[in-house]
Short mmCIF file of N, CA and C in Angstrom, two decimals:
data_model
loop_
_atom_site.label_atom_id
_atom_site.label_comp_id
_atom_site.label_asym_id
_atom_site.label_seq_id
_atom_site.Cartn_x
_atom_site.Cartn_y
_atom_site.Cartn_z
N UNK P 1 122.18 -16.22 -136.49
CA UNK P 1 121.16 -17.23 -136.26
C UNK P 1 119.82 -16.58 -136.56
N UNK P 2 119.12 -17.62 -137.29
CA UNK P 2 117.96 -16.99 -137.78
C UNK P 2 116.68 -16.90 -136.05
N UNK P 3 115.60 -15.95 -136.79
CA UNK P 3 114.76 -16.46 -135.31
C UNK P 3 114.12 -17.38 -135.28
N UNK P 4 113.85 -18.26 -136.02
CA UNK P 4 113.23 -19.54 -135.72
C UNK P 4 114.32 -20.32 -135.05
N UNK P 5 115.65 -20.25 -135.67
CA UNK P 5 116.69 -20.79 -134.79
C UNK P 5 117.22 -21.12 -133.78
N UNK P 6 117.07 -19.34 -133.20
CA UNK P 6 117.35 -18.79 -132.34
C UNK P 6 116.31 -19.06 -131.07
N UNK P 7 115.22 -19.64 -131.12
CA UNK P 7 113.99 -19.73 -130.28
C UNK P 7 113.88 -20.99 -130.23
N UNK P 8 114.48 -21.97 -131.21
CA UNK P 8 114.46 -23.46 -130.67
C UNK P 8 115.66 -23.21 -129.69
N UNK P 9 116.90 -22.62 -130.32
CA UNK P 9 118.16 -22.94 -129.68
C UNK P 9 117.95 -22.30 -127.58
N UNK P 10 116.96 -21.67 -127.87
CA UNK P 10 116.58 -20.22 -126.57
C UNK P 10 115.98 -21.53 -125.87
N UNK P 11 114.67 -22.47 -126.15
CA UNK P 11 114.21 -23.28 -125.73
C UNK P 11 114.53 -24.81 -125.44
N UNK P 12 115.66 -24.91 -126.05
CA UNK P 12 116.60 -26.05 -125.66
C UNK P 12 117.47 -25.93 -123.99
N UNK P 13 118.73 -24.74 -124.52
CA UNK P 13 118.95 -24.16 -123.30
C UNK P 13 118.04 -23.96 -122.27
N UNK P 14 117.05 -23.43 -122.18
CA UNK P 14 116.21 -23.49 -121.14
C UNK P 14 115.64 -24.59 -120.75
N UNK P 15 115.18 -25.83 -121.25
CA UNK P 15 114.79 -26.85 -121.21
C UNK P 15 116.03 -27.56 -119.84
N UNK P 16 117.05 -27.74 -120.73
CA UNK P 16 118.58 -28.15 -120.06
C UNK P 16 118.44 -27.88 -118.36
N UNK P 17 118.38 -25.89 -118.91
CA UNK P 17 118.68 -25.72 -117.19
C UNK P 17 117.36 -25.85 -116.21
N UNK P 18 116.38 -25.66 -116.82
CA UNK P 18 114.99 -26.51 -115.77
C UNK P 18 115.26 -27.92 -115.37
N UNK P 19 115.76 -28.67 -116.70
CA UNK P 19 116.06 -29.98 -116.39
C UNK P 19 117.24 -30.49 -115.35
N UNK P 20 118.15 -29.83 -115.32
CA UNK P 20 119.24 -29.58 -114.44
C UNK P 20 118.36 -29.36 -113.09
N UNK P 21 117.93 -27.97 -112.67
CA UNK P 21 117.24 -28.03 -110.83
C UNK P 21 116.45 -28.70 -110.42
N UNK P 22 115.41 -29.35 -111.60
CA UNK P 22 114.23 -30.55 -111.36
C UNK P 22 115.29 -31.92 -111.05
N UNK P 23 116.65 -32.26 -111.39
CA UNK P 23 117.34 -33.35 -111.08
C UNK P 23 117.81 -33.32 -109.93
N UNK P 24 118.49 -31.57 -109.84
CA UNK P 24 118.89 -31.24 -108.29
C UNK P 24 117.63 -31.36 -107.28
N UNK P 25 116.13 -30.70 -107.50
CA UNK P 25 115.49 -30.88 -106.38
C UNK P 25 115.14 -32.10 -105.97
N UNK P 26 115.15 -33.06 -106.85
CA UNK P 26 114.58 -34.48 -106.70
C UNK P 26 115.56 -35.25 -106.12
N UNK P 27 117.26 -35.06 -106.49
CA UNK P 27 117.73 -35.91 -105.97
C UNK P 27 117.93 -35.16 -103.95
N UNK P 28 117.77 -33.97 -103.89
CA UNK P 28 117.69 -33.71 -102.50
C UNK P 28 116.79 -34.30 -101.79
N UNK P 29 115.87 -34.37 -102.62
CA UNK P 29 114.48 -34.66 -101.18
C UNK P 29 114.76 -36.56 -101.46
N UNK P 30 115.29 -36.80 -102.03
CA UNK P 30 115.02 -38.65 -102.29
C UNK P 30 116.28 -39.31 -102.63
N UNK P 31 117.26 -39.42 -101.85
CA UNK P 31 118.51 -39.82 -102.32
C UNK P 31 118.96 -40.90 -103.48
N UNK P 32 117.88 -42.13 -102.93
CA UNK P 32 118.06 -43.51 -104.19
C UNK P 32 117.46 -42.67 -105.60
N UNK P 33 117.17 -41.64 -105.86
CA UNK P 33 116.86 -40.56 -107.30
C UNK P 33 118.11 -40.47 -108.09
N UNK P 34 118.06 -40.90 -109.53
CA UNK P 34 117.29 -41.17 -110.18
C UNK P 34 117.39 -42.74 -110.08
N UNK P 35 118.84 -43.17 -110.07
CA UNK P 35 119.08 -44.61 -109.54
C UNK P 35 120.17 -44.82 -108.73
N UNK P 36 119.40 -45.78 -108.01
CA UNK P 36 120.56 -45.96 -106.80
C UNK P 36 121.93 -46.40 -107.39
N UNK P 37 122.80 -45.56 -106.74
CA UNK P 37 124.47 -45.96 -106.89
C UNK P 37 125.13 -44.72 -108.14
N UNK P 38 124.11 -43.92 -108.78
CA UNK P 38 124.12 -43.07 -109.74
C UNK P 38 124.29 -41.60 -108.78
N UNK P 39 125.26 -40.62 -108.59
CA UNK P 39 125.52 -39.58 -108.18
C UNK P 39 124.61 -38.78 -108.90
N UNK P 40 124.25 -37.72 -107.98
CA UNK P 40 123.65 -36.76 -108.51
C UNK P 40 124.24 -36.04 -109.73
N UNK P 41 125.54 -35.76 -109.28
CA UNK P 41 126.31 -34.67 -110.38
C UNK P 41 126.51 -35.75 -111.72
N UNK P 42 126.53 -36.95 -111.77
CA UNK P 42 126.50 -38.01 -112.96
C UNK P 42 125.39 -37.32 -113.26
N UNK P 43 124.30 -37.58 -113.16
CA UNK P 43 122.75 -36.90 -113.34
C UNK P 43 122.48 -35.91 -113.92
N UNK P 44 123.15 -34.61 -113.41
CA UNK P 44 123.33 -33.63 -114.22
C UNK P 44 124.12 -33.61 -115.22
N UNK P 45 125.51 -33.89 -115.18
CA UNK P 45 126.40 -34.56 -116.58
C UNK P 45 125.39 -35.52 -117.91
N UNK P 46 124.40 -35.90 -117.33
CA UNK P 46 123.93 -36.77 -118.13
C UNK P 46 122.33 -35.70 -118.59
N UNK P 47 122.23 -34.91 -118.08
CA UNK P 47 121.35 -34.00 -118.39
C UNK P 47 121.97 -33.18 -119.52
N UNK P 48 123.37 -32.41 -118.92
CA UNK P 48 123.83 -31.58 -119.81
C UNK P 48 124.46 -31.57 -121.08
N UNK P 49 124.97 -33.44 -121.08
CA UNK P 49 125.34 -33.69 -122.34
C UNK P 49 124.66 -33.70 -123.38
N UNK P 50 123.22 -33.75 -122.81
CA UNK P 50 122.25 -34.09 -123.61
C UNK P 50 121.67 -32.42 -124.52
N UNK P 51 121.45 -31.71 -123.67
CA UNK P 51 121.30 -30.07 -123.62
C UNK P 51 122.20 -29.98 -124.68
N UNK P 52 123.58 -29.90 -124.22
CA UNK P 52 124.69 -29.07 -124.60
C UNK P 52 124.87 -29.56 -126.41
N UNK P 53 124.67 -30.82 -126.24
CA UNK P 53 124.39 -31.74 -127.73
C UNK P 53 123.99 -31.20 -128.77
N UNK P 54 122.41 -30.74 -128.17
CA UNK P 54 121.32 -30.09 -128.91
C UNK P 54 121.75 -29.36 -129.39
N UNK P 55 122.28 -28.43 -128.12
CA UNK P 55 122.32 -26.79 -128.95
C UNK P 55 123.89 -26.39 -129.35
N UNK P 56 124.88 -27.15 -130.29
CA UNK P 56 125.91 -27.60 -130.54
C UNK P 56 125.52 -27.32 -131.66
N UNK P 57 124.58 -28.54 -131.82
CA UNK P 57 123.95 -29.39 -133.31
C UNK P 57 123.16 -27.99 -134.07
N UNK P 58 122.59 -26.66 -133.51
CA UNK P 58 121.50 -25.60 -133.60
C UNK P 58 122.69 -24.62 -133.87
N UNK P 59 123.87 -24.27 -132.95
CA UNK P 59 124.98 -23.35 -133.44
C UNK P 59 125.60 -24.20 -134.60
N UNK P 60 125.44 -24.83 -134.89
CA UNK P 60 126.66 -25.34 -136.71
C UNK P 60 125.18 -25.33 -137.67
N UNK P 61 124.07 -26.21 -137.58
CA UNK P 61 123.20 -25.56 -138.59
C UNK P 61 122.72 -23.98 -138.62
N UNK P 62 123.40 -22.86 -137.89
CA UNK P 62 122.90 -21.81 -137.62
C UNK P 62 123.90 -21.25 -138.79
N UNK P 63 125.19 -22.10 -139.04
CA UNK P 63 126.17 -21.74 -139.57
C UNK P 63 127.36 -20.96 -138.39
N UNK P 64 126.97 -20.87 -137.10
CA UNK P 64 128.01 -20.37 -135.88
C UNK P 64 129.20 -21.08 -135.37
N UNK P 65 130.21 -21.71 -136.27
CA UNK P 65 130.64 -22.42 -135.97
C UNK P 65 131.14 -22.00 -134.73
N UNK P 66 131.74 -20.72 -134.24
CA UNK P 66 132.70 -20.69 -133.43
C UNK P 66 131.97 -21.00 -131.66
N UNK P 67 130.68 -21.09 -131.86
CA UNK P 67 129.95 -21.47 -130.87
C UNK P 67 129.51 -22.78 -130.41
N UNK P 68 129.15 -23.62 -131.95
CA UNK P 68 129.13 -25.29 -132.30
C UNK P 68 130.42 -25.68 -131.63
N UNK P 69 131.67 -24.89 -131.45
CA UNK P 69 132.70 -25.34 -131.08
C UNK P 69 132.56 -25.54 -129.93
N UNK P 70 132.41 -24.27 -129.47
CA UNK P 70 131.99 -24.03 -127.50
C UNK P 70 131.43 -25.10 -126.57
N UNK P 71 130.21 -25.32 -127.36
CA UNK P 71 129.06 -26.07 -127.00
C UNK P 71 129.84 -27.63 -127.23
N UNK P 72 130.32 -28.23 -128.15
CA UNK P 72 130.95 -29.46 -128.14
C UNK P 72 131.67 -29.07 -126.93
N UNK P 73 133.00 -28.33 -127.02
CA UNK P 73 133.86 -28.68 -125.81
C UNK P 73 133.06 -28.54 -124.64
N UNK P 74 132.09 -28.35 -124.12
CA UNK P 74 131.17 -28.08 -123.30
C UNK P 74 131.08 -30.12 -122.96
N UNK P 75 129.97 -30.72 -124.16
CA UNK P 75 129.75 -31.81 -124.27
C UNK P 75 130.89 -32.87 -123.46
N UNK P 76 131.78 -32.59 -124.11
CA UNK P 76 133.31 -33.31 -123.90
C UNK P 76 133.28 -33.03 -122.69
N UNK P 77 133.56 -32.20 -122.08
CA UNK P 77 133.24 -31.99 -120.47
C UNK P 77 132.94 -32.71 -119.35
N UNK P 78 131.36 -32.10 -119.76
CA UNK P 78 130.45 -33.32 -119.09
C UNK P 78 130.62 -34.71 -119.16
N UNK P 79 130.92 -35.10 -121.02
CA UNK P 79 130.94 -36.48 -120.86
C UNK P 79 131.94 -36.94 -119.78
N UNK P 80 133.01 -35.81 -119.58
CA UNK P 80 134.68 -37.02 -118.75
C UNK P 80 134.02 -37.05 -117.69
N UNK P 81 133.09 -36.08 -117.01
CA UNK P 81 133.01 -35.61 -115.28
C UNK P 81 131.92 -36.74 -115.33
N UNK P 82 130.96 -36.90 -116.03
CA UNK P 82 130.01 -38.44 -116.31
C UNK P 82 130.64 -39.48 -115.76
N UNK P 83 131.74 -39.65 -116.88
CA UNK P 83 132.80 -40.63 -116.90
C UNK P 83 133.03 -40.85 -115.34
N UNK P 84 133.65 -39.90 -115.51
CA UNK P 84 134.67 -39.73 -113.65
C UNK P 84 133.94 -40.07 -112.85
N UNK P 85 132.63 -39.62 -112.65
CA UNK P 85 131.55 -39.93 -111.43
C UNK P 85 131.02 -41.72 -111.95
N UNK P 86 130.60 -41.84 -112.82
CA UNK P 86 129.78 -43.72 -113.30
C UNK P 86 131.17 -44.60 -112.83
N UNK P 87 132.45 -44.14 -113.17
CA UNK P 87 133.89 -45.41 -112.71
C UNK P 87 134.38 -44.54 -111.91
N UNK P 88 133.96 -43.47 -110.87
CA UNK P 88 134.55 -43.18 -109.54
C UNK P 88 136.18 -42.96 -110.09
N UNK P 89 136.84 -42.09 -110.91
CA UNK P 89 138.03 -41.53 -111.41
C UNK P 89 138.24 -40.01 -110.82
N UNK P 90 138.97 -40.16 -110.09
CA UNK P 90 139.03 -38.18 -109.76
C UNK P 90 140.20 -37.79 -111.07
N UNK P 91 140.44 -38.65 -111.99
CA UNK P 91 141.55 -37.39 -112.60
C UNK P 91 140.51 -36.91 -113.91
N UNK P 92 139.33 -37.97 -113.96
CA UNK P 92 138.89 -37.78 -115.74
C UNK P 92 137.25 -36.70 -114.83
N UNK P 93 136.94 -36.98 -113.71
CA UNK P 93 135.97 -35.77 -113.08
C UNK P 93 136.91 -34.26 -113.07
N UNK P 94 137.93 -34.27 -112.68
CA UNK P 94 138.88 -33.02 -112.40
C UNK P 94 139.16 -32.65 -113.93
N UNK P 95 139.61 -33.69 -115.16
CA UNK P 95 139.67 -33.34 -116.61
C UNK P 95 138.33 -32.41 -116.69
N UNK P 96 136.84 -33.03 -116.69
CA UNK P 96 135.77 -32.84 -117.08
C UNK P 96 135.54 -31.78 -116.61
N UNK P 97 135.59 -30.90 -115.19
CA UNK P 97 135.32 -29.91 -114.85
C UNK P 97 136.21 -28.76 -115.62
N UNK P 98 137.32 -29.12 -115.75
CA UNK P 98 138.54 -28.08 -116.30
C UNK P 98 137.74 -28.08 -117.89
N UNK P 99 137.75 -28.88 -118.16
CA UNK P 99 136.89 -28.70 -119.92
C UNK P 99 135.84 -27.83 -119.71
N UNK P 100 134.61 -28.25 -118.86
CA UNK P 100 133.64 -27.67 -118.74
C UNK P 100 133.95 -25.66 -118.76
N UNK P 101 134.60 -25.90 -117.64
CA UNK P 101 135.09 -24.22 -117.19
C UNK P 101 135.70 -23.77 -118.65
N UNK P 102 136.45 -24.22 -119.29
CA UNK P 102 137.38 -23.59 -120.49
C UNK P 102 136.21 -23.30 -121.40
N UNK P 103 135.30 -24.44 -121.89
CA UNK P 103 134.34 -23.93 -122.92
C UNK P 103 133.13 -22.68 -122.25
N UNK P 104 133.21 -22.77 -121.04
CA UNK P 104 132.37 -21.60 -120.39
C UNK P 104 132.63 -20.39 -120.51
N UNK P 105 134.44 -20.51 -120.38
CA UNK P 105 135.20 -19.13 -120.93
C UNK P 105 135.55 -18.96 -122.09
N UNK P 106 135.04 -19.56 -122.93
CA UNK P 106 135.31 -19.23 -124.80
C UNK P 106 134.51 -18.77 -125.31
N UNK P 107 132.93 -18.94 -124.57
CA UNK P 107 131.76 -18.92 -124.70
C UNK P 107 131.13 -17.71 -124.35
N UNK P 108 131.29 -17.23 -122.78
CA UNK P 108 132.10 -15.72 -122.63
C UNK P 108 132.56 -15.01 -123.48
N UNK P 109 133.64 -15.38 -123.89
CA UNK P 109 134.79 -14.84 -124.30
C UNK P 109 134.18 -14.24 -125.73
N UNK P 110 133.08 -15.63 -126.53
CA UNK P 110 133.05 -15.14 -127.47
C UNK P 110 131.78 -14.15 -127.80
N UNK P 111 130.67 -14.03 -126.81
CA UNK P 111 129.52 -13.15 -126.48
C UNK P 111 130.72 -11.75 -126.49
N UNK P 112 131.22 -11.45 -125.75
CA UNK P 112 131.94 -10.64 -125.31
C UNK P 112 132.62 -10.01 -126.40
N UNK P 113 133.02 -10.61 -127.34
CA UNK P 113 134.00 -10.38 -128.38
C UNK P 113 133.11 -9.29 -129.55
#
């Protein structure tokens, strides 16, 4: 990844996870946040799909595929646990977390490698 790349992709991710504790602190102090009947963790699912999207879209134009990969199954994730939490499903929230965790460990796996 080039460094111009590498510094959008640095500033996306970071964006994500600010955006992530600013959802968590807000929905603590104010429960009807962001909308009433909307779970917090939907909230964050709907934060991270958005994040994880980005910087998906930044690892395949980087030419990284094996990371563009990561980052999708990441996406897929979130979207089921979204899913699971907006129609109240514990098998497609329990899918979504197990996705989530697997692309976390490929992702790992592949820093590591």
């Amino acid at each position: 990844m080039d460094g111009r790349l590498a510094r959008v992709w640095q500033v996306v991710v970071g964006v994500t996870l600010v955006s992530a504790a600013v959802v968590v602190v807000l929905a603590s102090t104010d429960p009807s946040w962001p909308v009433p009947g909307v779970s917090t963790l939907a909230a964050l699912a709907g934060v991270f799909v958005a994040g994880f999207t980005l910087a998906a879209i930044l690892r395949v134009l980087a030419g990284e595929h094996n990371y563009g990969v990561g980052n999708l199954l990441a996406v897929i994730g979130w979207l089921l646990l979204l899913f699971g939490e907006l129609f109240e499903s514990e098998a497609a929230t329990v899918g979504g977390i197990a996705v989530v965790l697997a692309a976390g460990s490929y992702l790992v796996w592949l820093a590591l490698d």
